Coordinates of C-alpha atoms and ligand atoms in Angstrom, one line a residue:
M1 CA 61.5 100.8 -13.9
I2 CA 58.8 103.3 -14.9
Y3 CA 55.8 103.9 -12.6
T4 CA 52.4 103.2 -14.2
E5 CA 49.2 105.1 -13.6
Q6 CA 48.4 102.6 -10.8
H7 CA 51.7 103.5 -9.0
L8 CA 51.0 107.2 -9.5
E9 CA 47.4 106.8 -8.1
L10 CA 48.8 105.0 -5.1
Q11 CA 51.2 107.9 -4.6
R12 CA 48.4 110.5 -4.8
T13 CA 46.5 108.6 -2.1
V14 CA 49.6 108.6 0.1
K15 CA 50.2 112.3 -0.5
K16 CA 46.6 113.2 0.3
F17 CA 46.9 111.1 3.6
I18 CA 50.1 112.9 4.5
D19 CA 48.6 116.4 3.7
T20 CA 45.6 115.8 5.9
E21 CA 46.7 113.3 8.6
I22 CA 50.4 113.9 9.1
N23 CA 51.8 117.3 8.1
P24 CA 49.2 119.4 10.0
H25 CA 50.3 117.7 13.2
I26 CA 54.0 117.2 12.7
D27 CA 55.2 120.3 14.6
A28 CA 53.2 119.3 17.7
W29 CA 54.5 115.7 17.5
E30 CA 58.1 117.0 17.2
R31 CA 57.5 119.1 20.3
D32 CA 56.0 116.1 22.1
G33 CA 58.9 113.8 21.1
I34 CA 56.4 111.2 19.9
F35 CA 53.6 110.7 17.4
P36 CA 50.5 108.6 18.0
A37 CA 51.5 105.5 16.1
H38 CA 48.4 103.5 16.8
E39 CA 46.1 106.2 15.7
V40 CA 48.1 106.9 12.5
F41 CA 48.7 103.3 11.6
R42 CA 45.0 102.3 12.1
K43 CA 44.1 104.9 9.5
M44 CA 46.9 103.7 7.2
G45 CA 45.9 100.1 7.7
K46 CA 42.3 101.0 6.6
L47 CA 43.7 102.4 3.3
G48 CA 45.7 99.2 2.8
L49 CA 49.1 101.0 3.0
L50 CA 50.7 98.8 5.6
G51 CA 50.7 95.6 3.6
I52 CA 51.1 96.6 0.0
N53 CA 53.5 93.8 -0.9
K54 CA 52.4 91.4 1.8
S55 CA 50.2 88.3 1.1
E56 CA 46.5 88.8 0.7
A57 CA 46.0 85.7 3.0
F58 CA 47.1 88.0 5.9
G59 CA 45.3 91.1 4.8
G60 CA 48.0 92.5 2.5
L61 CA 47.4 93.8 -1.1
G62 CA 49.6 91.1 -2.6
L63 CA 51.3 93.7 -5.0
D64 CA 54.9 93.5 -6.1
Y65 CA 57.8 95.5 -4.6
S66 CA 57.5 98.3 -7.2
Y67 CA 54.3 99.4 -5.4
Q68 CA 55.9 99.3 -2.1
L69 CA 58.7 101.4 -3.5
A70 CA 56.2 103.9 -4.9
F71 CA 54.6 104.1 -1.5
C72 CA 57.9 104.6 0.2
E73 CA 58.9 107.4 -2.1
A74 CA 55.6 109.1 -1.5
M75 CA 56.2 109.0 2.3
G76 CA 58.9 111.5 1.5
E77 CA 56.1 114.1 1.2
A78 CA 56.0 114.2 5.0
D79 CA 57.6 117.3 6.6
S80 CA 59.7 115.2 8.9
G81 CA 61.7 112.0 8.7
S82 CA 60.1 110.6 11.9
V83 CA 56.8 109.2 10.6
P84 CA 58.3 107.8 7.4
M85 CA 60.9 106.0 9.5
A86 CA 58.3 104.6 11.9
V87 CA 56.2 103.4 9.0
G88 CA 59.3 101.9 7.5
V89 CA 59.9 100.0 10.7
Q90 CA 56.4 98.6 10.5
V91 CA 56.4 97.6 6.8
D92 CA 60.0 97.0 5.7
M93 CA 62.1 96.4 8.9
A94 CA 60.2 94.4 11.5
T95 CA 57.9 92.4 9.2
P96 CA 59.7 91.2 6.0
A97 CA 61.3 88.1 7.7
L98 CA 58.0 87.2 9.4
A99 CA 56.2 87.5 6.1
R100 CA 58.8 85.4 4.3
F101 CA 59.7 82.7 6.9
G102 CA 57.1 82.8 9.6
S103 CA 54.6 80.0 10.1
D104 CA 50.9 80.7 9.2
E105 CA 50.0 80.7 12.8
L106 CA 52.7 83.3 13.6
R107 CA 51.7 85.5 10.6
R108 CA 48.0 85.4 11.8
E109 CA 49.1 86.4 15.3
F110 CA 51.6 89.2 14.5
L111 CA 51.6 90.1 10.8
A112 CA 47.9 90.4 10.1
P113 CA 47.2 92.9 13.0
S114 CA 50.4 94.8 11.9
I115 CA 49.0 95.1 8.4
Q116 CA 45.7 96.3 9.8
G117 CA 47.5 98.9 11.9
E118 CA 46.1 97.4 15.1
Y119 CA 49.6 96.4 16.3
V120 CA 52.7 98.7 16.2
A121 CA 55.9 96.7 15.5
C122 CA 59.5 97.4 16.3
I123 CA 62.8 95.8 15.3
G124 CA 65.3 94.8 17.9
V125 CA 68.8 94.2 16.6
S126 CA 71.0 96.8 18.3
E127 CA 72.1 96.6 21.9
P128 CA 74.0 98.9 24.2
G129 CA 77.2 97.0 23.4
A130 CA 76.6 96.0 19.7
G131 CA 75.3 98.1 16.8
S132 CA 77.6 97.7 13.8
D133 CA 78.8 94.3 15.1
V134 CA 75.4 92.5 14.9
A135 CA 76.9 89.1 15.3
N136 CA 78.2 90.1 18.7
I137 CA 74.8 90.8 20.4
K138 CA 74.5 89.5 23.9
I139 CA 70.8 89.0 24.5
R140 CA 70.0 85.4 25.2
A141 CA 66.8 83.4 24.7
R142 CA 67.3 80.2 26.7
R143 CA 65.1 77.1 26.0
D144 CA 62.9 76.1 29.0
G145 CA 60.3 73.5 28.2
A146 CA 58.2 74.8 25.4
D147 CA 59.3 78.4 26.0
Y148 CA 62.2 80.7 25.6
V149 CA 63.3 82.8 28.6
I150 CA 64.9 86.0 27.4
N151 CA 67.4 88.2 29.2
G152 CA 69.3 91.2 28.0
S153 CA 68.7 94.7 26.5
K154 CA 67.9 96.3 23.1
M155 CA 69.0 99.9 22.4
W156 CA 67.8 102.7 20.1
I157 CA 64.6 100.9 19.4
T158 CA 62.3 103.0 17.1
N159 CA 58.6 102.9 18.2
G160 CA 60.1 101.4 21.4
T161 CA 57.8 103.1 23.9
Q162 CA 54.6 102.3 22.1
A163 CA 55.2 99.1 20.1
D164 CA 53.0 96.0 20.8
W165 CA 55.7 93.5 19.7
M166 CA 59.3 93.3 18.7
C167 CA 61.0 91.3 16.0
M168 CA 64.0 90.4 18.1
L169 CA 67.3 89.0 17.1
A170 CA 68.6 86.9 20.1
N171 CA 71.2 84.2 20.8
T172 CA 69.4 80.8 21.0
G173 CA 72.4 78.6 20.9
E174 CA 76.1 78.3 21.5
G175 CA 79.1 78.2 19.2
D176 CA 79.4 79.9 15.8
I177 CA 78.0 83.5 16.2
H178 CA 76.4 83.4 12.8
T179 CA 74.4 80.1 13.3
S180 CA 73.4 80.5 16.9
K181 CA 70.8 83.3 16.6
S182 CA 67.1 83.3 15.9
L183 CA 64.5 85.9 15.2
I184 CA 61.6 85.8 17.7
C185 CA 58.3 87.7 17.9
V186 CA 58.2 89.1 21.4
P187 CA 55.0 90.7 22.7
L188 CA 56.1 93.8 24.6
K189 CA 53.2 93.6 27.2
T190 CA 54.8 90.4 28.5
K191 CA 56.0 90.3 32.2
G192 CA 59.6 91.3 32.5
V193 CA 59.7 93.7 29.6
S194 CA 60.5 97.3 30.6
V195 CA 61.2 100.6 28.8
E196 CA 64.3 101.6 30.7
R197 CA 64.6 105.0 29.0
K198 CA 63.1 107.1 26.2
L199 CA 66.1 108.5 24.4
D200 CA 66.5 112.2 23.7
K201 CA 67.8 112.7 20.1
L202 CA 69.3 115.3 17.8
G203 CA 66.7 114.7 15.1
M204 CA 63.8 112.4 14.2
R205 CA 62.2 114.1 17.2
A206 CA 58.7 113.0 16.6
S207 CA 59.8 109.4 16.7
D208 CA 60.1 107.6 20.1
T209 CA 63.4 105.8 20.5
A210 CA 64.0 103.6 23.6
L211 CA 66.3 101.4 25.6
L212 CA 64.3 98.3 26.5
H213 CA 65.2 95.7 29.1
F214 CA 64.2 92.0 29.1
D215 CA 64.3 90.3 32.5
D216 CA 63.3 86.6 32.4
V217 CA 60.8 87.3 29.7
R218 CA 59.0 84.1 28.8
V219 CA 57.6 83.5 25.2
P220 CA 56.6 80.3 23.6
Q221 CA 59.1 78.8 21.1
R222 CA 56.4 78.8 18.5
Y223 CA 57.0 82.6 18.4
R224 CA 60.3 82.0 16.6
I225 CA 60.4 83.0 13.0
G226 CA 61.5 80.1 10.8
E227 CA 64.3 77.8 11.8
E228 CA 66.3 78.1 15.0
G229 CA 69.9 79.3 14.3
R230 CA 68.9 81.0 11.0
G231 CA 68.1 84.4 12.6
F232 CA 71.3 86.1 11.6
V233 CA 70.9 85.1 7.9
Y234 CA 67.2 86.1 8.0
Q235 CA 68.2 89.5 9.5
M236 CA 70.8 90.1 6.8
V237 CA 68.1 89.6 4.2
Q238 CA 65.7 91.8 6.0
F239 CA 68.3 94.5 6.3
Q240 CA 68.1 95.0 2.5
E241 CA 64.5 96.2 2.6
E242 CA 65.3 98.3 5.6
R243 CA 68.2 100.0 3.8
L244 CA 66.3 100.7 0.6
W245 CA 63.4 102.1 2.7
G246 CA 65.8 104.4 4.5
V247 CA 67.1 106.0 1.2
A248 CA 64.0 105.8 -1.0
S249 CA 61.9 107.5 1.6
T250 CA 64.3 110.5 1.5
L251 CA 64.2 111.1 -2.3
R252 CA 61.1 113.3 -2.3
W253 CA 62.2 115.1 0.8
M254 CA 65.6 115.9 -0.8
E255 CA 63.8 117.3 -3.9
K256 CA 61.4 119.3 -1.7
T257 CA 64.4 120.7 0.1
I258 CA 66.0 121.8 -3.2
D259 CA 62.7 123.4 -4.3
Q260 CA 62.5 125.3 -0.9
T261 CA 66.0 126.5 -1.4
I262 CA 65.2 127.7 -4.9
D263 CA 62.2 129.6 -3.6
Y264 CA 64.1 131.2 -0.7
T265 CA 67.2 132.2 -2.7
R266 CA 65.0 133.6 -5.5
Q267 CA 63.4 136.1 -3.2
R268 CA 66.4 136.8 -1.0
T269 CA 68.4 139.7 -2.3
V270 CA 72.0 140.1 -1.4
F271 CA 74.4 142.7 -3.0
G272 CA 71.5 143.9 -5.2
K273 CA 70.5 140.5 -6.8
P274 CA 68.7 137.3 -5.7
V275 CA 71.1 134.8 -4.1
L276 CA 69.9 132.2 -6.7
E277 CA 71.3 134.3 -9.6
N278 CA 74.9 133.6 -8.4
Q279 CA 76.1 130.8 -10.7
V280 CA 77.8 129.0 -7.9
V281 CA 74.4 128.6 -6.2
H282 CA 72.2 127.5 -9.1
F283 CA 75.0 125.2 -10.4
K284 CA 75.2 123.5 -7.0
L285 CA 71.4 123.0 -6.9
A286 CA 71.5 121.6 -10.4
E287 CA 74.3 119.2 -9.4
L288 CA 72.4 118.1 -6.3
N289 CA 69.2 117.5 -8.3
T290 CA 71.3 115.4 -10.7
K291 CA 72.7 113.3 -7.8
V292 CA 69.2 112.7 -6.4
E293 CA 68.1 111.4 -9.9
L294 CA 71.2 109.1 -10.0
L295 CA 70.4 107.7 -6.6
R296 CA 66.8 107.1 -7.7
S297 CA 68.1 105.1 -10.7
L298 CA 70.3 103.0 -8.4
I299 CA 67.3 102.3 -6.1
Y300 CA 65.1 101.4 -9.0
R301 CA 67.7 98.9 -10.3
A302 CA 67.9 97.3 -6.9
A303 CA 64.1 97.1 -6.9
E304 CA 64.1 95.4 -10.3
L305 CA 66.6 92.8 -9.0
M306 CA 64.5 92.3 -5.8
M307 CA 61.4 91.6 -7.9
R308 CA 63.3 89.0 -9.9
G309 CA 64.2 87.3 -6.5
E310 CA 67.9 88.2 -6.8
D311 CA 70.3 89.2 -4.0
V312 CA 70.3 93.0 -3.7
T313 CA 72.8 93.3 -0.9
L314 CA 75.4 95.0 -3.1
L315 CA 73.1 97.6 -4.7
A316 CA 71.2 98.2 -1.5
S317 CA 74.5 98.9 0.3
M318 CA 75.6 101.2 -2.4
A319 CA 72.3 103.0 -2.3
K320 CA 72.4 103.4 1.5
L321 CA 76.0 104.6 1.4
S322 CA 75.4 107.1 -1.4
G323 CA 72.0 108.2 -0.1
G324 CA 73.4 109.0 3.4
R325 CA 76.3 110.9 1.9
L326 CA 74.1 112.8 -0.5
A327 CA 71.6 113.8 2.2
R328 CA 74.5 115.2 4.2
E329 CA 75.9 117.2 1.3
L330 CA 72.4 118.4 0.3
A331 CA 71.4 119.4 3.9
D332 CA 74.7 121.3 4.4
S333 CA 74.6 123.1 1.1
C334 CA 71.0 124.1 1.2
L335 CA 71.1 125.2 4.8
Q336 CA 74.1 127.4 3.9
Y337 CA 72.1 129.2 1.1
F338 CA 69.4 130.0 3.7
G339 CA 71.9 131.9 5.7
G340 CA 70.7 132.7 9.2
M341 CA 67.2 131.6 8.4
G342 CA 68.6 128.1 7.7
F343 CA 69.7 127.9 11.3
M344 CA 66.2 128.7 12.6
N345 CA 63.9 125.9 13.8
E346 CA 61.0 127.6 11.9
T347 CA 62.7 126.8 8.6
P348 CA 62.1 123.2 7.3
I349 CA 65.7 122.8 6.2
S350 CA 66.9 122.8 9.8
R351 CA 64.8 119.7 10.5
F352 CA 66.0 118.0 7.3
F353 CA 69.6 118.8 8.4
R354 CA 69.0 117.0 11.7
D355 CA 66.8 114.1 10.6
S356 CA 68.7 113.1 7.5
R357 CA 71.9 112.8 9.4
L358 CA 70.6 109.4 10.6
I359 CA 70.8 107.8 7.2
S360 CA 74.6 107.4 7.4
I361 CA 74.3 105.7 10.9
G362 CA 71.0 103.8 11.3
G363 CA 70.5 100.3 9.8
G364 CA 74.3 100.0 9.3
A365 CA 76.7 102.9 9.3
D366 CA 78.5 104.1 6.1
E367 CA 81.6 102.1 7.1
I368 CA 79.6 98.9 7.3
M369 CA 78.2 99.6 3.8
L370 CA 81.8 100.1 2.5
G371 CA 82.9 96.8 4.1
I372 CA 80.0 95.0 2.4
I373 CA 80.9 96.6 -1.0
A374 CA 84.6 95.8 -0.5
K375 CA 83.7 92.2 0.3
H376 CA 81.7 92.0 -3.0
M377 CA 84.7 93.4 -4.8
G378 CA 86.8 90.5 -3.4
I379 CA 89.2 92.8 -1.6
F380 CA 89.5 90.9 1.7
P381 CA 91.4 87.6 2.0
G382 CA 89.0 84.7 1.7
T383 CA 86.5 86.7 -0.5
R384 CA 86.2 86.7 -4.2
R385 CA 84.6 89.1 -6.6
K386 CA 80.9 88.4 -7.0
D387 CA 79.7 89.1 -10.5
Ligands
FAD1 C1 67.4 107.3 15.8 C2 67.9 105.9 15.7 C3 67.0 104.9 15.5 C4 67.4 103.6 15.5 N1 66.5 102.6 15.4 C5 66.9 101.3 15.6 C6 65.9 100.2 15.6 O1 64.7 100.5 15.5 N2 66.3 99.0 15.9 C7 67.6 98.7 16.0 O2 68.0 97.5 16.2 N3 68.6 99.6 15.9 C8 68.2 100.9 15.7 N4 69.2 101.9 15.7 C9 70.6 101.6 15.9 C10 71.4 101.7 14.6 O3 71.2 100.8 13.7 C11 72.9 101.7 15.1 O4 73.1 102.9 15.8 C12 73.9 101.6 14.0 O5 73.8 100.3 13.5 C13 75.3 101.8 14.5 O6 75.6 101.1 15.6 P1 76.3 101.8 16.9 O7 75.5 103.0 17.2 O8 76.4 100.8 17.9 O9 77.7 102.3 16.4 P2 79.1 101.5 16.6 O10 79.0 100.1 16.2 O11 79.5 101.8 18.0 O12 80.0 102.2 15.6 C14 80.4 103.6 15.8 C15 81.0 104.1 14.6 O13 82.2 103.4 14.3 C16 82.4 103.4 12.9 N5 82.7 102.1 12.5 C17 82.0 100.9 12.7 N6 82.6 99.9 12.1 C18 83.7 100.3 11.5 C19 84.7 99.8 10.6 N7 84.6 98.5 10.4 N8 85.6 100.6 10.1 C20 85.6 101.9 10.4 N9 84.7 102.5 11.2 C21 83.8 101.7 11.7 C22 81.2 104.0 12.2 O14 81.4 105.3 11.8 C23 80.1 103.9 13.3 O15 79.1 105.0 13.2 C24 68.8 103.3 15.7 C25 69.7 104.3 15.8 C26 69.3 105.6 15.9 C27 70.3 106.7 16.1

């Protein structure tokens, strides 16, 4: 996949937006532990950035996934992982299933205002007792007349203190854990919803993350996305866009980190010569740059498959796994070459070190990706190699 002039133009628009509307404020937002999502999303909505590959019928631009990927990569120009992650939740984590399987009425009510940036969305899969083991979530949406009555908790919810609605995975039936769940759009101003705690984090500090509690929360059954009992399957599909967003939005940030390391080590003299002139240093940076390019190729291949309507689970899992590991290697190596300055909060690498650590955990930990890849290789009993 090669970007055209239209893709590059889109990326220039995104970079200009980040340079004027995000990066000048990011240090203050990091200190505040939150960024003003409604304000930022409204501006992005006006530029059409929150519905690039969503249907024009609901206010999107109706472009293919390659443009969404170009947008995602350009979000890596932000000087923090927090805003790209929150935008990713809005466009590629909380809304793909709604866009794909939701009724027109539901898409008018929740998708259209999210594309405009009027609504902030969040995705509610994880719970205090179940993160990796998604099928084991405990929250229940019980049928009562024309409504569901929801009881339970959702944990580590990005945008959780300011979101207007949640795309929630909940148990709506009994029996087989894979066929008894549904995805439901839950407005978070509804009676019985409470933010129990805003969570204090190692990184992604400008993003608000919350523990939410649902106590007899009543929503109409028409807020369910698609068929009852299909929620687990819908979420597994939706996870693929989430995982690709998570790694693709880091590509530019990794490259910028390498560039910053080159600049610093070129001017920092140790034992009479620049740190960069040590072969071990510039060889390592060359190797890291090569690995970023390899990761980009893998992501682009997954994107090609997605545009052909094929299942991208294997490639998205490989990209998520290798991207998380590469970010850790890159953050650790580059920070080391900054020496003491790398350990200082005033140096951007320290934020990259903290923020990028999430890639190997959020949206499915490395071990979950390895399990999926092993299943595709036919390693477990009852599985066979998928070619
Ligand atoms: C900043 C942040 C933002 C987040 N945002 C959201 C959000 O918006 N919405 C949402 O739903 N969730 C969100 N999450 C939750 C995230 O997706 C989970 O943390 C993640 O899926 C891991 O689940 P867990 O934390 O419960 O880890 P656990 O399931 O408790 O696993 C702990 C560790 O055990 C290991 N492990 C797990 N399974 C295996 C295995 N089979 N073999 C070997 N080792 C294994 C892994 O190393 C794993 O990290 C967020 C998390 C963070 C930190």
